[in-house]
Amino acid sequence: MNSETENLVLEHLCAIRADVGTLRDDMPDLRQRVSSMERHPWRPLGAYRTEA
């Protein structure tokens, strides 16, 4: 593998890592919202929205 290919691979890996970090940051909020919906299935969907 030449250095140009290695740099391209590293750039993609860095982008993937950043995206995974964003998903990891969003998970607690999503878990909380799904848990709320499971505990209170009779509420209208708008009641589950949280301000970010």
PDB file of N, CA and C in Angstrom:
ATOM      1  N   MET A   1       0.859  -1.176   0.000  1.00  0.00           N
ATOM      2  CA  MET A   1       0.000   0.000   0.000  1.00  0.00           C
ATOM      3  C   MET A   1       0.906   1.240   0.000  1.00  0.00           C
ATOM      4  N   ASN A   2       0.652   2.151  -0.919  1.00  0.00           N
ATOM      5  CA  ASN A   2       1.483   3.359  -0.930  1.00  0.00           C
ATOM      6  C   ASN A   2       0.943   4.389   0.064  1.00  0.00           C
ATOM      7  N   SER A   3       1.706   5.442   0.278  1.00  0.00           N
ATOM      8  CA  SER A   3       1.328   6.419   1.317  1.00  0.00           C
ATOM      9  C   SER A   3       0.038   7.156   0.972  1.00  0.00           C
ATOM     10  N   GLU A   4      -0.236   7.367  -0.318  1.00  0.00           N
ATOM     11  CA  GLU A   4      -1.483   8.042  -0.700  1.00  0.00           C
ATOM     12  C   GLU A   4      -2.695   7.187  -0.330  1.00  0.00           C
ATOM     13  N   THR A   5      -2.594   5.893  -0.581  1.00  0.00           N
ATOM     14  CA  THR A   5      -3.677   4.972  -0.227  1.00  0.00           C
ATOM     15  C   THR A   5      -3.839   4.901   1.286  1.00  0.00           C
ATOM     16  N   GLU A   6      -2.727   4.841   2.000  1.00  0.00           N
ATOM     17  CA  GLU A   6      -2.789   4.797   3.464  1.00  0.00           C
ATOM     18  C   GLU A   6      -3.456   6.050   4.019  1.00  0.00           C
ATOM     19  N   ASN A   7      -3.115   7.209   3.470  1.00  0.00           N
ATOM     20  CA  ASN A   7      -3.725   8.454   3.930  1.00  0.00           C
ATOM     21  C   ASN A   7      -5.221   8.463   3.663  1.00  0.00           C
ATOM     22  N   LEU A   8      -5.629   7.952   2.508  1.00  0.00           N
ATOM     23  CA  LEU A   8      -7.050   7.898   2.179  1.00  0.00           C
ATOM     24  C   LEU A   8      -7.795   6.991   3.154  1.00  0.00           C
ATOM     25  N   VAL A   9      -7.201   5.840   3.449  1.00  0.00           N
ATOM     26  CA  VAL A   9      -7.808   4.910   4.407  1.00  0.00           C
ATOM     27  C   VAL A   9      -7.908   5.564   5.776  1.00  0.00           C
ATOM     28  N   LEU A  10      -6.854   6.234   6.209  1.00  0.00           N
ATOM     29  CA  LEU A  10      -6.875   6.897   7.515  1.00  0.00           C
ATOM     30  C   LEU A  10      -7.917   8.008   7.571  1.00  0.00           C
ATOM     31  N   GLU A  11      -8.079   8.747   6.482  1.00  0.00           N
ATOM     32  CA  GLU A  11      -9.111   9.791   6.440  1.00  0.00           C
ATOM     33  C   GLU A  11     -10.496   9.188   6.609  1.00  0.00           C
ATOM     34  N   HIS A  12     -10.741   8.080   5.914  1.00  0.00           N
ATOM     35  CA  HIS A  12     -12.049   7.428   6.034  1.00  0.00           C
ATOM     36  C   HIS A  12     -12.271   6.880   7.444  1.00  0.00           C
ATOM     37  N   LEU A  13     -11.236   6.289   8.020  1.00  0.00           N
ATOM     38  CA  LEU A  13     -11.363   5.773   9.382  1.00  0.00           C
ATOM     39  C   LEU A  13     -11.638   6.891  10.383  1.00  0.00           C
ATOM     40  N   CYS A  14     -11.010   8.030  10.203  1.00  0.00           N
ATOM     41  CA  CYS A  14     -11.258   9.176  11.089  1.00  0.00           C
ATOM     42  C   CYS A  14     -12.693   9.664  10.957  1.00  0.00           C
ATOM     43  N   ALA A  15     -13.198   9.703   9.726  1.00  0.00           N
ATOM     44  CA  ALA A  15     -14.582  10.133   9.509  1.00  0.00           C
ATOM     45  C   ALA A  15     -15.556   9.143  10.138  1.00  0.00           C
ATOM     46  N   ILE A  16     -15.278   7.854   9.993  1.00  0.00           N
ATOM     47  CA  ILE A  16     -16.136   6.828  10.599  1.00  0.00           C
ATOM     48  C   ILE A  16     -16.114   6.962  12.114  1.00  0.00           C
ATOM     49  N   ARG A  17     -14.941   7.172  12.687  1.00  0.00           N
ATOM     50  CA  ARG A  17     -14.822   7.323  14.142  1.00  0.00           C
ATOM     51  C   ARG A  17     -15.632   8.519  14.636  1.00  0.00           C
ATOM     52  N   ALA A  18     -15.590   9.621  13.896  1.00  0.00           N
ATOM     53  CA  ALA A  18     -16.356  10.810  14.281  1.00  0.00           C
ATOM     54  C   ALA A  18     -17.853  10.524  14.226  1.00  0.00           C
ATOM     55  N   ASP A  19     -18.296   9.818  13.179  1.00  0.00           N
ATOM     56  CA  ASP A  19     -19.717   9.486  13.062  1.00  0.00           C
ATOM     57  C   ASP A  19     -20.167   8.555  14.184  1.00  0.00           C
ATOM     58  N   VAL A  20     -19.341   7.588  14.530  1.00  0.00           N
ATOM     59  CA  VAL A  20     -19.667   6.670  15.625  1.00  0.00           C
ATOM     60  C   VAL A  20     -19.742   7.440  16.942  1.00  0.00           C
ATOM     61  N   GLY A  21     -18.855   8.391  17.137  1.00  0.00           N
ATOM     62  CA  GLY A  21     -18.898   9.210  18.349  1.00  0.00           C
ATOM     63  C   GLY A  21     -20.188  10.001  18.450  1.00  0.00           C
ATOM     64  N   THR A  22     -20.642  10.537  17.318  1.00  0.00           N
ATOM     65  CA  THR A  22     -21.910  11.271  17.301  1.00  0.00           C
ATOM     66  C   THR A  22     -23.064  10.345  17.652  1.00  0.00           C
ATOM     67  N   LEU A  23     -23.067   9.149  17.076  1.00  0.00           N
ATOM     68  CA  LEU A  23     -24.122   8.181  17.390  1.00  0.00           C
ATOM     69  C   LEU A  23     -24.091   7.802  18.866  1.00  0.00           C
ATOM     70  N   ARG A  24     -22.898   7.611  19.411  1.00  0.00           N
ATOM     71  CA  ARG A  24     -22.763   7.260  20.828  1.00  0.00           C
ATOM     72  C   ARG A  24     -23.324   8.371  21.712  1.00  0.00           C
ATOM     73  N   ASP A  25     -23.089   9.624  21.322  1.00  0.00           N
ATOM     74  CA  ASP A  25     -23.604  10.756  22.095  1.00  0.00           C
ATOM     75  C   ASP A  25     -25.126  10.823  22.053  1.00  0.00           C
ATOM     76  N   ASP A  26     -25.731  10.382  20.946  1.00  0.00           N
ATOM     77  CA  ASP A  26     -27.185  10.433  20.792  1.00  0.00           C
ATOM     78  C   ASP A  26     -27.904   9.273  21.482  1.00  0.00           C
ATOM     79  N   MET A  27     -27.211   8.195  21.776  1.00  0.00           N
ATOM     80  CA  MET A  27     -27.851   6.996  22.313  1.00  0.00           C
ATOM     81  C   MET A  27     -28.582   7.200  23.642  1.00  0.00           C
ATOM     82  N   PRO A  28     -28.025   7.888  24.629  1.00  0.00           N
ATOM     83  CA  PRO A  28     -28.769   8.040  25.892  1.00  0.00           C
ATOM     84  C   PRO A  28     -30.128   8.713  25.692  1.00  0.00           C
ATOM     85  N   ASP A  29     -30.173   9.740  24.850  1.00  0.00           N
ATOM     86  CA  ASP A  29     -31.438  10.421  24.585  1.00  0.00           C
ATOM     87  C   ASP A  29     -32.423   9.482  23.902  1.00  0.00           C
ATOM     88  N   LEU A  30     -31.952   8.724  22.929  1.00  0.00           N
ATOM     89  CA  LEU A  30     -32.838   7.793  22.228  1.00  0.00           C
ATOM     90  C   LEU A  30     -33.351   6.704  23.163  1.00  0.00           C
ATOM     91  N   ARG A  31     -32.478   6.189  24.027  1.00  0.00           N
ATOM     92  CA  ARG A  31     -32.910   5.166  24.992  1.00  0.00           C
ATOM     93  C   ARG A  31     -33.993   5.715  25.914  1.00  0.00           C
ATOM     94  N   GLN A  32     -33.789   6.942  26.384  1.00  0.00           N
ATOM     95  CA  GLN A  32     -34.757   7.554  27.294  1.00  0.00           C
ATOM     96  C   GLN A  32     -36.096   7.743  26.599  1.00  0.00           C
ATOM     97  N   ARG A  33     -36.067   8.197  25.353  1.00  0.00           N
ATOM     98  CA  ARG A  33     -37.305   8.442  24.619  1.00  0.00           C
ATOM     99  C   ARG A  33     -38.048   7.142  24.332  1.00  0.00           C
ATOM    100  N   VAL A  34     -37.325   6.094  23.943  1.00  0.00           N
ATOM    101  CA  VAL A  34     -37.968   4.804  23.677  1.00  0.00           C
ATOM    102  C   VAL A  34     -38.540   4.235  24.971  1.00  0.00           C
ATOM    103  N   SER A  35     -37.804   4.355  26.069  1.00  0.00           N
ATOM    104  CA  SER A  35     -38.308   3.874  27.359  1.00  0.00           C
ATOM    105  C   SER A  35     -39.590   4.597  27.744  1.00  0.00           C
ATOM    106  N   SER A  36     -39.641   5.908  27.509  1.00  0.00           N
ATOM    107  CA  SER A  36     -40.851   6.677  27.806  1.00  0.00           C
ATOM    108  C   SER A  36     -42.021   6.177  26.979  1.00  0.00           C
ATOM    109  N   MET A  37     -41.758   5.918  25.710  1.00  0.00           N
ATOM    110  CA  MET A  37     -42.838   5.450  24.837  1.00  0.00           C
ATOM    111  C   MET A  37     -43.314   4.066  25.265  1.00  0.00           C
ATOM    112  N   GLU A  38     -42.409   3.218  25.738  1.00  0.00           N
ATOM    113  CA  GLU A  38     -42.798   1.885  26.194  1.00  0.00           C
ATOM    114  C   GLU A  38     -43.593   1.958  27.498  1.00  0.00           C
ATOM    115  N   ARG A  39     -43.225   2.893  28.383  1.00  0.00           N
ATOM    116  CA  ARG A  39     -43.929   3.018  29.659  1.00  0.00           C
ATOM    117  C   ARG A  39     -45.281   3.692  29.526  1.00  0.00           C
ATOM    118  N   HIS A  40     -45.422   4.595  28.550  1.00  0.00           N
ATOM    119  CA  HIS A  40     -46.642   5.381  28.391  1.00  0.00           C
ATOM    120  C   HIS A  40     -47.129   5.325  26.942  1.00  0.00           C
ATOM    121  N   PRO A  41     -47.587   4.168  26.483  1.00  0.00           N
ATOM    122  CA  PRO A  41     -47.963   4.037  25.061  1.00  0.00           C
ATOM    123  C   PRO A  41     -49.198   4.851  24.686  1.00  0.00           C
ATOM    124  N   TRP A  42     -49.944   5.368  25.646  1.00  0.00           N
ATOM    125  CA  TRP A  42     -51.171   6.097  25.343  1.00  0.00           C
ATOM    126  C   TRP A  42     -50.929   7.578  25.054  1.00  0.00           C
ATOM    127  N   ARG A  43     -49.733   8.088  25.304  1.00  0.00           N
ATOM    128  CA  ARG A  43     -49.453   9.505  25.049  1.00  0.00           C
ATOM    129  C   ARG A  43     -49.320   9.771  23.549  1.00  0.00           C
ATOM    130  N   PRO A  44     -49.731  10.966  23.099  1.00  0.00           N
ATOM    131  CA  PRO A  44     -49.509  11.315  21.692  1.00  0.00           C
ATOM    132  C   PRO A  44     -48.010  11.457  21.410  1.00  0.00           C
ATOM    133  N   LEU A  45     -47.600  11.220  20.168  1.00  0.00           N
ATOM    134  CA  LEU A  45     -46.177  11.237  19.823  1.00  0.00           C
ATOM    135  C   LEU A  45     -45.491  12.555  20.156  1.00  0.00           C
ATOM    136  N   GLY A  46     -46.158  13.686  20.009  1.00  0.00           N
ATOM    137  CA  GLY A  46     -45.556  14.980  20.293  1.00  0.00           C
ATOM    138  C   GLY A  46     -45.136  15.133  21.741  1.00  0.00           C
ATOM    139  N   ALA A  47     -45.716  14.359  22.635  1.00  0.00           N
ATOM    140  CA  ALA A  47     -45.401  14.459  24.055  1.00  0.00           C
ATOM    141  C   ALA A  47     -44.006  13.922  24.364  1.00  0.00           C
ATOM    142  N   TYR A  48     -43.403  13.172  23.451  1.00  0.00           N
ATOM    143  CA  TYR A  48     -42.097  12.568  23.695  1.00  0.00           C
ATOM    144  C   TYR A  48     -40.950  13.434  23.221  1.00  0.00           C
ATOM    145  N   ARG A  49     -41.238  14.485  22.506  1.00  0.00           N
ATOM    146  CA  ARG A  49     -40.170  15.326  21.967  1.00  0.00           C
ATOM    147  C   ARG A  49     -39.485  16.082  23.095  1.00  0.00           C
ATOM    148  N   THR A  50     -38.160  16.129  23.009  1.00  0.00           N
ATOM    149  CA  THR A  50     -37.386  16.872  24.003  1.00  0.00           C
ATOM    150  C   THR A  50     -36.623  17.968  23.288  1.00  0.00           C
ATOM    151  N   GLU A  51     -36.376  19.037  23.995  1.00  0.00           N
ATOM    152  CA  GLU A  51     -35.599  20.141  23.425  1.00  0.00           C
ATOM    153  C   GLU A  51     -34.125  19.779  23.507  1.00  0.00           C
ATOM    154  N   ALA A  52     -33.417  19.988  22.423  1.00  0.00           N
ATOM    155  CA  ALA A  52     -31.980  19.653  22.404  1.00  0.00           C
ATOM    156  C   ALA A  52     -31.142  20.882  22.654  1.00  0.00           C
TER     157      ALA A  52
END
